[in-house]
Structures are given as structure tokens and as C-alpha cells.
PDB file of C-alpha atoms in Angstrom:
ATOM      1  CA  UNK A   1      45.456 -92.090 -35.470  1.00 41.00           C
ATOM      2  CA  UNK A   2      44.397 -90.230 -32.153  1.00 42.00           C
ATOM      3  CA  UNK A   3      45.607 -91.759 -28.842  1.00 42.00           C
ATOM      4  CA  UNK A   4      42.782 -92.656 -26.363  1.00 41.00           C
ATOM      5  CA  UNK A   5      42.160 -90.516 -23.965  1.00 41.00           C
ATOM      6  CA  UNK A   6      41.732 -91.806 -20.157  1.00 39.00           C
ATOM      7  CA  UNK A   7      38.819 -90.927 -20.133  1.00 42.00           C
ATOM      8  CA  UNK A   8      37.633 -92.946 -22.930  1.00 42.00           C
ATOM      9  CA  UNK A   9      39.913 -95.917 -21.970  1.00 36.00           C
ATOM     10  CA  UNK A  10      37.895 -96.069 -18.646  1.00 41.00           C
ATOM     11  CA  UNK A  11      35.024 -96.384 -20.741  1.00 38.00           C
ATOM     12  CA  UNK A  12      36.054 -99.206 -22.516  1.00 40.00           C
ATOM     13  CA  UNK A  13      36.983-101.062 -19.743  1.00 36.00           C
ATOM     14  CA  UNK A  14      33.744-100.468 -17.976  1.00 42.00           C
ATOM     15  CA  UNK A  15      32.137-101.479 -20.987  1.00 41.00           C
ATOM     16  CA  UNK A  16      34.103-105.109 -21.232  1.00 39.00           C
ATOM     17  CA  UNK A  17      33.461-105.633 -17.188  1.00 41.00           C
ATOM     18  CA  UNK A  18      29.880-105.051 -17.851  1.00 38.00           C
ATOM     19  CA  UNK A  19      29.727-107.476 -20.700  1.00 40.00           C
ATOM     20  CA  UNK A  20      31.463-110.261 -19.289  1.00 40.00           C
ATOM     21  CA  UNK A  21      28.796-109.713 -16.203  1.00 38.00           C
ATOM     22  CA  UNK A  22      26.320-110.074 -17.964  1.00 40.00           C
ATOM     23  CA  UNK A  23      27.171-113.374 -20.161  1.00 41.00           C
ATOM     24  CA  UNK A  24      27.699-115.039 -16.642  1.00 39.00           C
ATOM     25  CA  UNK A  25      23.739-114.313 -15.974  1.00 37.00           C
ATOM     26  CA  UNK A  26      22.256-117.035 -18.290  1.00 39.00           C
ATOM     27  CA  UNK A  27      24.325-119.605 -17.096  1.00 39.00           C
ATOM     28  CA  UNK A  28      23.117-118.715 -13.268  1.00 37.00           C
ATOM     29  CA  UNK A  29      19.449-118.412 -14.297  1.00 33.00           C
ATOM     30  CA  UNK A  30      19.568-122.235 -16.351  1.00 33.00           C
ATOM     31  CA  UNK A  31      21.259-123.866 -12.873  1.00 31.00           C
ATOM     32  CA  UNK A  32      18.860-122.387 -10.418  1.00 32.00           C
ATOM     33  CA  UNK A  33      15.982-123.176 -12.386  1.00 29.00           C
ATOM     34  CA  UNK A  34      17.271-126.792 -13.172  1.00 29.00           C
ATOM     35  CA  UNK A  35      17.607-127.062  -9.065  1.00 29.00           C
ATOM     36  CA  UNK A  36      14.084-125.853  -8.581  1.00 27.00           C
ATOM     37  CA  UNK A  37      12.123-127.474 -11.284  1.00 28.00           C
ATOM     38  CA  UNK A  38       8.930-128.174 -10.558  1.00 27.00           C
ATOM     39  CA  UNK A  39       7.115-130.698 -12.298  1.00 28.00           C
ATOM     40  CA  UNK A  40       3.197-131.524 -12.530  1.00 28.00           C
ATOM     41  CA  UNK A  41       1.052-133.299  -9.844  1.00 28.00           C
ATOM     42  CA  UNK A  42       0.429-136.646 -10.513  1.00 29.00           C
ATOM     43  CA  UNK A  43      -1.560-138.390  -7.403  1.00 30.00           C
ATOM     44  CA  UNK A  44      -2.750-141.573  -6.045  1.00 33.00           C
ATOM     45  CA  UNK A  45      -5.226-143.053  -3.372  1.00 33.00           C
ATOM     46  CA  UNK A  46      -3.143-145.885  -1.812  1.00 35.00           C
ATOM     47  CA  UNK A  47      -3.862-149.699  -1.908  1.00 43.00           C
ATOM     48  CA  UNK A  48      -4.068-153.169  -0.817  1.00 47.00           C
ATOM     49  CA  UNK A  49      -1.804-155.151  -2.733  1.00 67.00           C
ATOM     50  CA  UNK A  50       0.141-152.117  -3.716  1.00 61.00           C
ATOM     51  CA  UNK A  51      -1.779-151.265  -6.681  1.00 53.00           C
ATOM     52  CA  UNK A  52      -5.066-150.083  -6.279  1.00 43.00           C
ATOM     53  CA  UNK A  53      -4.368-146.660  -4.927  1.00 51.00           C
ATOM     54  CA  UNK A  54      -2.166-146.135  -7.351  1.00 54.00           C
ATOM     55  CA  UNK A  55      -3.996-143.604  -9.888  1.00 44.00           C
ATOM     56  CA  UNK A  56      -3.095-144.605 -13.594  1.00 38.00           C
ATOM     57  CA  UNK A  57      -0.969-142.151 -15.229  1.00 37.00           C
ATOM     58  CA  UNK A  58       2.416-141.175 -17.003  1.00 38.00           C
ATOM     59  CA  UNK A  59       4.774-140.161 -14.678  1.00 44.00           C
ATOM     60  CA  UNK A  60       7.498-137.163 -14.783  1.00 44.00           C
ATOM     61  CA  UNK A  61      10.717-138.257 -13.918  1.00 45.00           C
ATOM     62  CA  UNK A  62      11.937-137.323 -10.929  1.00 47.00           C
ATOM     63  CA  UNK A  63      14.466-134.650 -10.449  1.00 46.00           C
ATOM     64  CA  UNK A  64      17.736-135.285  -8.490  1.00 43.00           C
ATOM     65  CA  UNK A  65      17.534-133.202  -4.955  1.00 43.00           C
ATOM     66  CA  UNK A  66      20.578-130.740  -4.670  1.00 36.00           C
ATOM     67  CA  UNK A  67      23.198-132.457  -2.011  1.00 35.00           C
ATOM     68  CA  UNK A  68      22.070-136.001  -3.374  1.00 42.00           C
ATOM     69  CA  UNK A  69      24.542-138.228  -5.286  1.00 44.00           C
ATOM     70  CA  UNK A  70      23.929-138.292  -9.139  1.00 44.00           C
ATOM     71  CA  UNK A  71      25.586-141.727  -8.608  1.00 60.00           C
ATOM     72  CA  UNK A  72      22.310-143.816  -8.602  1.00 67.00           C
ATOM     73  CA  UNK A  73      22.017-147.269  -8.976  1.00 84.00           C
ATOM     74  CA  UNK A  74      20.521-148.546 -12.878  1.00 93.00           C
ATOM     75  CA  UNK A  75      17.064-147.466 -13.084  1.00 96.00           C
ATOM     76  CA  UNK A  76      14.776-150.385 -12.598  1.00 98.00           C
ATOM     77  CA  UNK A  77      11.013-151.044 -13.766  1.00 98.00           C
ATOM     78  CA  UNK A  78       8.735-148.519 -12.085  1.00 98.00           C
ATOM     79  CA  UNK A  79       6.161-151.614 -12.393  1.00 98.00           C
ATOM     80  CA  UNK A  80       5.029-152.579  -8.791  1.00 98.00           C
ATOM     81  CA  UNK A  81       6.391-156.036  -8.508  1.00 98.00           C
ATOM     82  CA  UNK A  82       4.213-159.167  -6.708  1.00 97.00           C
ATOM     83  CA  UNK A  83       6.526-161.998  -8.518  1.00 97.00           C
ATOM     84  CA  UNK A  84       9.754-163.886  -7.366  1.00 98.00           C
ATOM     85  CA  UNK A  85      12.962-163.650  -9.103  1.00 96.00           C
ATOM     86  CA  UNK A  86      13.311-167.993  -8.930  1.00 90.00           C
ATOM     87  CA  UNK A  87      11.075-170.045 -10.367  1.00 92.00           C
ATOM     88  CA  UNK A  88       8.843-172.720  -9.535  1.00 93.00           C
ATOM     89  CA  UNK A  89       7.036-173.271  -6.374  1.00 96.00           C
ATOM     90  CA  UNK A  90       8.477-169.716  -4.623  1.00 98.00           C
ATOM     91  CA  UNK A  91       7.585-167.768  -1.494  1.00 98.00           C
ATOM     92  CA  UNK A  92       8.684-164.096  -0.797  1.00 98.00           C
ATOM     93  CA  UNK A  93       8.982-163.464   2.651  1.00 98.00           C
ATOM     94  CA  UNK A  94       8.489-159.829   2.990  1.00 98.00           C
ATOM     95  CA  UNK A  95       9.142-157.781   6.932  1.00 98.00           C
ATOM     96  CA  UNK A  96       7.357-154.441   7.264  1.00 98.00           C
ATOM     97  CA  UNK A  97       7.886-151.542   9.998  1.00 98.00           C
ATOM     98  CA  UNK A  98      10.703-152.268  11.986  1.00 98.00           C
ATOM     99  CA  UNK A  99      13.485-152.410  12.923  1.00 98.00           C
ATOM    100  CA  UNK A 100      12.111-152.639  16.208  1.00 96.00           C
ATOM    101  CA  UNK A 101      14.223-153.711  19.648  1.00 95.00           C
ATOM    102  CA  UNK A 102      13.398-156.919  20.367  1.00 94.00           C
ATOM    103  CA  UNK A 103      10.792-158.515  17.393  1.00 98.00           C
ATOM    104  CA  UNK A 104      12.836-157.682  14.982  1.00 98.00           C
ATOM    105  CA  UNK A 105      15.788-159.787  16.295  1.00 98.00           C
ATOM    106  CA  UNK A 106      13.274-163.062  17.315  1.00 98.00           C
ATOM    107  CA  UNK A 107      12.091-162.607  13.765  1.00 98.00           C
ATOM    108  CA  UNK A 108      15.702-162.838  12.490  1.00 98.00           C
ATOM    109  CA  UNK A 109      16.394-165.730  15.029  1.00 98.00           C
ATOM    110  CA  UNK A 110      13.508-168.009  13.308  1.00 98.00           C
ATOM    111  CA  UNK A 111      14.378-167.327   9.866  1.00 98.00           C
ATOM    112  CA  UNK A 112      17.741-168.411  11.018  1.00 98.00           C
ATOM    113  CA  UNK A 113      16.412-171.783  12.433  1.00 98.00           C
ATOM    114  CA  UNK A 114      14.772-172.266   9.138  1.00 98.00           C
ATOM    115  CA  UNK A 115      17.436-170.827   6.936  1.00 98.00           C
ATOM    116  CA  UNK A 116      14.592-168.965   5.093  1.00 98.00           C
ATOM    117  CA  UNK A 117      15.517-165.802   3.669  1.00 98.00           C
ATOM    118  CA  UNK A 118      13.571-162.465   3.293  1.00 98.00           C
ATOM    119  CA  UNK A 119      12.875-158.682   2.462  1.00 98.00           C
ATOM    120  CA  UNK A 120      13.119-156.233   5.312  1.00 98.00           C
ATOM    121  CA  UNK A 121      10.859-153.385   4.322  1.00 98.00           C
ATOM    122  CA  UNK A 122      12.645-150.695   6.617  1.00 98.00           C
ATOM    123  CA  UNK A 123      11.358-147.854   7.744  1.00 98.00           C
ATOM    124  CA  UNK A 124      13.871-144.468   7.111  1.00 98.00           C
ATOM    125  CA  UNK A 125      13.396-143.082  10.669  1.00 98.00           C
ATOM    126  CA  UNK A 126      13.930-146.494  12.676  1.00 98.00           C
ATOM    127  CA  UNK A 127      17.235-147.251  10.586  1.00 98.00           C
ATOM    128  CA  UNK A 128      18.518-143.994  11.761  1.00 98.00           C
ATOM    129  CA  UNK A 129      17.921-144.577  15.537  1.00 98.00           C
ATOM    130  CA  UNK A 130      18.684-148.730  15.240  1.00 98.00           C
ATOM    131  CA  UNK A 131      21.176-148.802  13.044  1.00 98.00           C
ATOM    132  CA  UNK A 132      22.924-151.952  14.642  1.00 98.00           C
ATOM    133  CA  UNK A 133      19.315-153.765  13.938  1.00 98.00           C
ATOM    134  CA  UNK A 134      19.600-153.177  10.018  1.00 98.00           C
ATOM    135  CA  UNK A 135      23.357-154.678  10.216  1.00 98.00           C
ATOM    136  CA  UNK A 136      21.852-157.480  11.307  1.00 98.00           C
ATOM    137  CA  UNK A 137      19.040-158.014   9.187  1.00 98.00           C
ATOM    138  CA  UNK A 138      22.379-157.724   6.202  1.00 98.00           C
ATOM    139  CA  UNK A 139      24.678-159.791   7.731  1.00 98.00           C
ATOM    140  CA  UNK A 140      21.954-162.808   7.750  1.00 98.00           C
ATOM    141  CA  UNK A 141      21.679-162.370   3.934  1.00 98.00           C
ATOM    142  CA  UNK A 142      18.529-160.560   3.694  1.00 98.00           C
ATOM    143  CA  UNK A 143      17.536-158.052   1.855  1.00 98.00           C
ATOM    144  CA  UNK A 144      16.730-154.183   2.181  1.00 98.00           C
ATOM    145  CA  UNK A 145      13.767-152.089   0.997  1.00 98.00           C
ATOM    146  CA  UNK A 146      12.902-148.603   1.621  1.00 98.00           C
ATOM    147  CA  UNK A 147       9.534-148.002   3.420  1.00 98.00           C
ATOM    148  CA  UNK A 148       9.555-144.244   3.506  1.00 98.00           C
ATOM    149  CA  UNK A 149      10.967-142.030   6.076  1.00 98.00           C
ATOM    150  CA  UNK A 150       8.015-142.277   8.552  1.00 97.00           C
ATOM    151  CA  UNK A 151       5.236-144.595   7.518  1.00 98.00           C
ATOM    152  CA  UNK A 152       2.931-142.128   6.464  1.00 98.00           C
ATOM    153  CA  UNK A 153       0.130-143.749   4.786  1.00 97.00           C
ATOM    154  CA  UNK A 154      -1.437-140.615   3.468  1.00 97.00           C
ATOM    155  CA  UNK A 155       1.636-139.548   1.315  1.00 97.00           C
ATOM    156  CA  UNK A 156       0.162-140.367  -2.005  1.00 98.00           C
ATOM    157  CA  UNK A 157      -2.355-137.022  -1.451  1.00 98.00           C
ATOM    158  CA  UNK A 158       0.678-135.229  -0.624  1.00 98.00           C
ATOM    159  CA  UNK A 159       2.760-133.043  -2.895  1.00 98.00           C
ATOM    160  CA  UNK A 160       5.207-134.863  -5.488  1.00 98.00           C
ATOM    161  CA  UNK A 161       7.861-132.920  -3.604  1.00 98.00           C
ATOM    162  CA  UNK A 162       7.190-134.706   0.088  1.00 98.00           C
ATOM    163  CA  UNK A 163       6.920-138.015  -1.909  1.00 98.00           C
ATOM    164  CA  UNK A 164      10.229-137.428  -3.162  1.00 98.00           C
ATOM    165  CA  UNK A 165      11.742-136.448   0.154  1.00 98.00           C
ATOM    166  CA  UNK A 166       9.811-139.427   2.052  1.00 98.00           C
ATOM    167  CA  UNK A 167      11.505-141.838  -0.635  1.00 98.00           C
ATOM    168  CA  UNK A 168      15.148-140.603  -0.855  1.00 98.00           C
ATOM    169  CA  UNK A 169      15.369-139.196   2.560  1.00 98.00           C
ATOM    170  CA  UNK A 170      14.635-142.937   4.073  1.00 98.00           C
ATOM    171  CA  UNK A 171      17.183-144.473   1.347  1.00 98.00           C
ATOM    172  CA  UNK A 172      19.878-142.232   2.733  1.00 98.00           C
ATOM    173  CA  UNK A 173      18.957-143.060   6.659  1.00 98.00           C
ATOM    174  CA  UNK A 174      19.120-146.748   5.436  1.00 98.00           C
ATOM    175  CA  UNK A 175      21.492-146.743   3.562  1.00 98.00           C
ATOM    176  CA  UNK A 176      23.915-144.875   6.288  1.00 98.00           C
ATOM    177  CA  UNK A 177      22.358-147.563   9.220  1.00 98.00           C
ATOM    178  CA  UNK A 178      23.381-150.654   6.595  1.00 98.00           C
ATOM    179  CA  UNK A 179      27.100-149.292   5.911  1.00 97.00           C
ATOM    180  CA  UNK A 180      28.984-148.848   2.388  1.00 95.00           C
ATOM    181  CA  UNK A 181      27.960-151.018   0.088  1.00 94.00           C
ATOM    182  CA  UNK A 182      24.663-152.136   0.876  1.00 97.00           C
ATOM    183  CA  UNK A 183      21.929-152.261  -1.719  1.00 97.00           C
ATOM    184  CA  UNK A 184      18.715-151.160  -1.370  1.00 98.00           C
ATOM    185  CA  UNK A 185      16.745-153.071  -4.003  1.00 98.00           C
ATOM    186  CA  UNK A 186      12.820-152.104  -3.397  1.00 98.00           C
ATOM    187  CA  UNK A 187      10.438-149.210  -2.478  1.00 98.00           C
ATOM    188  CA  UNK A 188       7.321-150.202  -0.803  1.00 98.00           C
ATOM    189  CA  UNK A 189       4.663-147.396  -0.595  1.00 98.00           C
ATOM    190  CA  UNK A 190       3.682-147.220   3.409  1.00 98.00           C
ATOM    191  CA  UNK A 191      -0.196-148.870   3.062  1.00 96.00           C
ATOM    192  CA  UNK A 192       0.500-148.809  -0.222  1.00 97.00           C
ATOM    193  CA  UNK A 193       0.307-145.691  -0.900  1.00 97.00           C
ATOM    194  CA  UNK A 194       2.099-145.272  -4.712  1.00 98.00           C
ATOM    195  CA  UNK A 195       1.453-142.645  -7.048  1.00 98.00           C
ATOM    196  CA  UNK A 196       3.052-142.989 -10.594  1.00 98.00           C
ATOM    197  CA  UNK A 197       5.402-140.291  -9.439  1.00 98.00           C
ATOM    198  CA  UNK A 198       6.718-141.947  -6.133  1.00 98.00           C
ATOM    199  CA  UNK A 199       7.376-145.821  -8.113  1.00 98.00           C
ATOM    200  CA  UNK A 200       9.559-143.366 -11.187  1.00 98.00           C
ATOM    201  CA  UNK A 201      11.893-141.845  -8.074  1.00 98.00           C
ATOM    202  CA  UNK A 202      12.104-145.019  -6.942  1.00 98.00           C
ATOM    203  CA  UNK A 203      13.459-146.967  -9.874  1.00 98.00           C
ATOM    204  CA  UNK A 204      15.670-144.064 -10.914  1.00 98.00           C
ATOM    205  CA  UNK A 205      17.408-144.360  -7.797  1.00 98.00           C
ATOM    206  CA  UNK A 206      17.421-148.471  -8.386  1.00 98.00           C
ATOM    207  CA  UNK A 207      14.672-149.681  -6.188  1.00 98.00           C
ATOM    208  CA  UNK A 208      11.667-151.362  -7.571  1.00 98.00           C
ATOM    209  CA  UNK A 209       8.407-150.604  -6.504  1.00 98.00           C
ATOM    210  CA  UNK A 210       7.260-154.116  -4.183  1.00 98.00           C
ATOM    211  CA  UNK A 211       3.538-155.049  -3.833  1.00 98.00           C
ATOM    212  CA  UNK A 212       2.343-158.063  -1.817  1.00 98.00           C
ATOM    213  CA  UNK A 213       0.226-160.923  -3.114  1.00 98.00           C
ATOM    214  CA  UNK A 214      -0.513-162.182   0.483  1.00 98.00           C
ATOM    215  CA  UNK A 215      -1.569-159.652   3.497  1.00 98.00           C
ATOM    216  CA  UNK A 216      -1.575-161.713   6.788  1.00 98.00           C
ATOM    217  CA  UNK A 217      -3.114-158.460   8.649  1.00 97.00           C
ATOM    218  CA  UNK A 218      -0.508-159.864  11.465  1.00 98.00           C
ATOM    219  CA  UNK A 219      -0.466-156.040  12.681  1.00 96.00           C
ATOM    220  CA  UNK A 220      -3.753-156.443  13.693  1.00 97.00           C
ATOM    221  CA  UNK A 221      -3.223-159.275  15.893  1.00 98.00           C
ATOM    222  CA  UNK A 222      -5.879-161.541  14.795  1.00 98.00           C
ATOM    223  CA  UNK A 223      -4.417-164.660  16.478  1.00 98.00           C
ATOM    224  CA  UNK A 224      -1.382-166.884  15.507  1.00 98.00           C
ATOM    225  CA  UNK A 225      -3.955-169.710  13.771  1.00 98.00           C
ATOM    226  CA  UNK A 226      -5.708-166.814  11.785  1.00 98.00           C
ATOM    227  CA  UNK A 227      -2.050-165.563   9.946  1.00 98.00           C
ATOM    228  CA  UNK A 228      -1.413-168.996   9.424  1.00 98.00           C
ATOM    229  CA  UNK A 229      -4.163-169.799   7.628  1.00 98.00           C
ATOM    230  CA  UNK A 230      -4.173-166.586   5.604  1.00 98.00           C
ATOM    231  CA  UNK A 231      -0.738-167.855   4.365  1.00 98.00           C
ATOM    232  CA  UNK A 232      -1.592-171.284   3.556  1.00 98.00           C
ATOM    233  CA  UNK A 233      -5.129-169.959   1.760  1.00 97.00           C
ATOM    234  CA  UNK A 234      -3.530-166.938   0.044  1.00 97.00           C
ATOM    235  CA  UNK A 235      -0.428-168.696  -1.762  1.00 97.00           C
ATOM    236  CA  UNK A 236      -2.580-169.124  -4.429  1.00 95.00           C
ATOM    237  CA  UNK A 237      -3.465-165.888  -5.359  1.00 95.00           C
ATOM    238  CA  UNK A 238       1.028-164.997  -5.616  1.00 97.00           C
ATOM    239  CA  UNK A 239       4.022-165.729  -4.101  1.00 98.00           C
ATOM    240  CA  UNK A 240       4.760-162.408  -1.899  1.00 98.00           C
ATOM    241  CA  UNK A 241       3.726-162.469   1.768  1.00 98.00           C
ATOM    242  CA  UNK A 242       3.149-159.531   3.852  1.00 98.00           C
ATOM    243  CA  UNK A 243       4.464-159.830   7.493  1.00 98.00           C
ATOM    244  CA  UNK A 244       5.498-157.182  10.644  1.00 98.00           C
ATOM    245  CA  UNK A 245       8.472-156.628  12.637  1.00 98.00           C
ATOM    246  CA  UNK A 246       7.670-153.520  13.712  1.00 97.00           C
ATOM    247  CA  UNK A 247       4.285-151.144  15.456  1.00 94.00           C
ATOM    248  CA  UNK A 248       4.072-153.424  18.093  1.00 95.00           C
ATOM    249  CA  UNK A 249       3.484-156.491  19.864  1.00 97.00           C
ATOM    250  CA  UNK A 250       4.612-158.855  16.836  1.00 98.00           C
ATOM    251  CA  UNK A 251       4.349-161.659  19.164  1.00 98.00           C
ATOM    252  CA  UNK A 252       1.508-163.672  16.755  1.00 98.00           C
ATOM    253  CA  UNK A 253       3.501-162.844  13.638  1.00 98.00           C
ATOM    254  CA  UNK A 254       6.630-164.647  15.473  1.00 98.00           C
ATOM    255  CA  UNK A 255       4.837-167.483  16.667  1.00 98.00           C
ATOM    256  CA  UNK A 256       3.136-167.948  12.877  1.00 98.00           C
ATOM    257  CA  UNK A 257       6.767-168.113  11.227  1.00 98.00           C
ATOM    258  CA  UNK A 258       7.521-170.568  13.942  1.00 98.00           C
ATOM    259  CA  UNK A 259       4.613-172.735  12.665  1.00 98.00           C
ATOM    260  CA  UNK A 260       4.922-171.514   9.101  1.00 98.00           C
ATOM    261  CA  UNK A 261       8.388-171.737   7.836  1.00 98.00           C
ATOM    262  CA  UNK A 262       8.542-175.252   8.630  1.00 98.00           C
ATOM    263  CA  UNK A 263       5.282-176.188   6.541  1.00 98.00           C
ATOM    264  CA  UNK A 264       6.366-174.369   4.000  1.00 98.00           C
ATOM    265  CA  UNK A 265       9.440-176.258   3.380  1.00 98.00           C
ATOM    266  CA  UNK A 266       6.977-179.651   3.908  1.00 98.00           C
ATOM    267  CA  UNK A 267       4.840-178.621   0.850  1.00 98.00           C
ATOM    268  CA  UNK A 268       7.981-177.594  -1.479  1.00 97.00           C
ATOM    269  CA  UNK A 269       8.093-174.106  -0.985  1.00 98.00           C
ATOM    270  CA  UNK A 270      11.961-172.169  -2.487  1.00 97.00           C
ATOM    271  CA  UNK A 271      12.040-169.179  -0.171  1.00 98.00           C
ATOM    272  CA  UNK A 272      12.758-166.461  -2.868  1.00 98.00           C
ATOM    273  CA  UNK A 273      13.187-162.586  -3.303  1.00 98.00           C
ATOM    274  CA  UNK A 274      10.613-160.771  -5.109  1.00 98.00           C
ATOM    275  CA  UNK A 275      11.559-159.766  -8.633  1.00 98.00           C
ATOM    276  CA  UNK A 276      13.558-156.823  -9.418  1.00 96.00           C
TER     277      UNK A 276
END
């Protein structure tokens, strides 16, 4: 048999480099495009009790961002919820836009008096600059839901990829404001602003998509007696009740509970969480 030459032995072994180069391609190609997948448009109008902007469709599921934890929570019903988790005669006491210095704490410090629990529907960007307020709101027992990263009530015409950011962005500021360990249970669409798309990234990460039965339009400071009596006329139609913390002077919305909470507990009322 004839030795190998150098020359030829160079070959070879330029040959094998080139090979094993080229069987690490694939592999590179399938993880970048699994990173950068984009999936189809799917969006929605917006709506009042959560629902009504929301266009009907199937929706993709969402994929995970790089740098995010694959270590989600179970994925939950994408199924915008209006309904308590008790039963009977249940009210959901539900807090939207803070936390804010000052109205968020006198909003804490009636619940308190009342020892009525609720749903803090936190905005992503507040958590991260008041963090002490969202230790708070856990430490009384209440509960957490994400409310987007800046309360942008146009985000359902926006593209899947901001709706995705808005949502998971605001989890992580909330979740790093409320310290290890804290749940965040619900989404709520700012305005309600849900697209099929937005509620599925939602419960894959473990928070289910919360409606309202009850709108008090207390962020519109329409007097104390008028947000009263939209409670006490609106029970009726559900047990989840739209308040404010945050946006503003919450002064009406603070001097409703005051009046509320109370009554409430008169006619039979359970205060409750909203179904998850």
C-alpha cells in the first residue's frame, strides 16, 4: 500500500475540519430562527368589561423572549375572567393604576379597617419606581395583577411583539418590586385592550386574563354618591368591581370604599378574588 504523502494528508485534514464546520451550521440556523420566530397578527379593538375589544380569533402561542425564564408558572385559561373563585353572595374588589404615593396607601388603610381583601391591578412602570408600595399591597394579603408596563390603552392595534413586551416586561418590574416568591395571578388589558394574542402570553406565563363586571368610572371623578351607587346598582350584572388607586386625585374612590365596604358587609357580601 502507498504511504500518504503530506501533501495529501493536509488534504484530508482540511477536508474533516471543513465537514465538522459545516454540520455545526444547521444546528445555529434552527436556534436563531426559534429566537426570532415570528408569528401572525392577530388584533383587537379594546373594551369595556374586558371583552368587547377583544377581536374573536385563535391565538398563536406566544414565544418565550430570549433572557426570560422558561420557568413559568402552569398555564391558566386564556378566558377573560368576570367570576369569583368563592361562592355565594361574592364581591371582587379590583385596584387599577397605581401604586401611587399617597392613595394607594389610604386605599390599603380602609380595606384594612374593613378587613376586605382585593386585586391590585399594578402597573409595570410604577412597581419599578414604588417598589416599597407593592410590598405593602402583599403583606396585607392582597393580590397582584399585571396591568402592562405603561397603561397604554392603544396596545391591542399594536404589533403582537409590543403586546408581548408590554405583558412580560411589567410581570418582571412587578414581580422584582413584590420580592421572591410573589405570585402574579392576573393580566388585565390597560382599557381593556385584549387581543387573543395578549390573554395566550398571559396564561402561559400563569396569569389569567381579568375583566370587570362593575366600572365605577371613579377615575373620572363623578362624585363619591355617584360610585356608590354604581356599585350598589351594578352588583347585579357580576361580582367584579372596577376601582383606582392610581392617575390621580382618588380622593372620591377613597371616600366611596369608606361608605361602601361597610354596606357591603350589611347586605351579606364575602369579599372574594376573581377566578383563576
Amino acid at each position: 500500500m502507498a504511504r500518504p504523502t503530506t501533501r495529501n494528508l493536509r488534504i484530508t485534514i482540511a477536508a474533516a475540519s471543513l465537514l465538522a464546520l459545516a454540520a455545526t451550521i444547521p444546528g445555529c440556523v434552527a436556534m436563531a430562527t426559534e429566537d426570532s420566530g415570528t408569528p401572525g397578527h392577530t388584533q383587537g379593538a379594546g373594551d369595556n368589561g374586558g371583552e368587547s375589544k377583544d377581536k374573536k380569533g385563535t391565538p398563536g402561542t406566544a414565544s418565550p423572549q430570549p433572557g426570560r425564564s422558561s420557568a413559568s408558572p402552569p398555564r391558566v385559561s386564556a378566558e377573560i375572567s368576570h367570576d369569583s373563585e368563592g361562592t355565594g353572595k361574592t364581591v371582587n374588589l379590583t385596584i387599577d393604576d397605581g401604586p401611587e404615593p399617597g392613595w394607594t396607601v389610604k386605599v390599603l388603610d380602609v380595606l384594612k379597617k374593613y378587613d376586605a381583601k382585593a386585586t391590585f391591578c399594578v402597573i409595570g412602570s410604577r412597581a419599578k419606581e414604588y417598589p416599597a408600595l407593592v410590598k405593602k399591597v402583599v403583606a396585607a394579603g392582597h393580590r397582584l395583577c399585571d396591568h402592562s408596563v405603561d397603561h397604554n390603552t392603544a396596545m391591542d392595534r399594536r404589533s403582537e411583539s409590543y403586546q408581548e413586551h408590554q405583558v412580560l416586561d411589567a410581570l418582571k418590574m412587578i414581580q422584582d418590586a413584590a420580592g421572591p416568591g410573589v405570585e402574579v395571578r392576573y393580566y388585565r388589558a390597560p382599557g381593556g385592550a385584549f387581543t387573543p394574542y395578549s390573554r395566550e402570553v398571559a396564561a402561559s406565563h400563569g396569569m389569567r386574563p381579568l375583566g370587570w363586571s362593575v366600572d365605577t368610572r371613579d377615575w373620572q371623578n363623578p362624585g363619591t354618591e355617584r360610585i356608590v351607587q354604581s356599585v350598589k346598582s351594578g352588583l347585579s350584572e357580576g361580582p367584579t368591581v372596577l376601582f383606582h388607586d392610581g392617575g390621580g386625585n382618588r380622593g372620591q374612590t377613597v371616600a366611596a370604599l369608606e361608605e361602601l365596604l361597610p354596606w357591603l358587609k350589611e347586605q351579606g357580601y364575602v369579599f372574594s378574588f376573581p377566578k383563576i
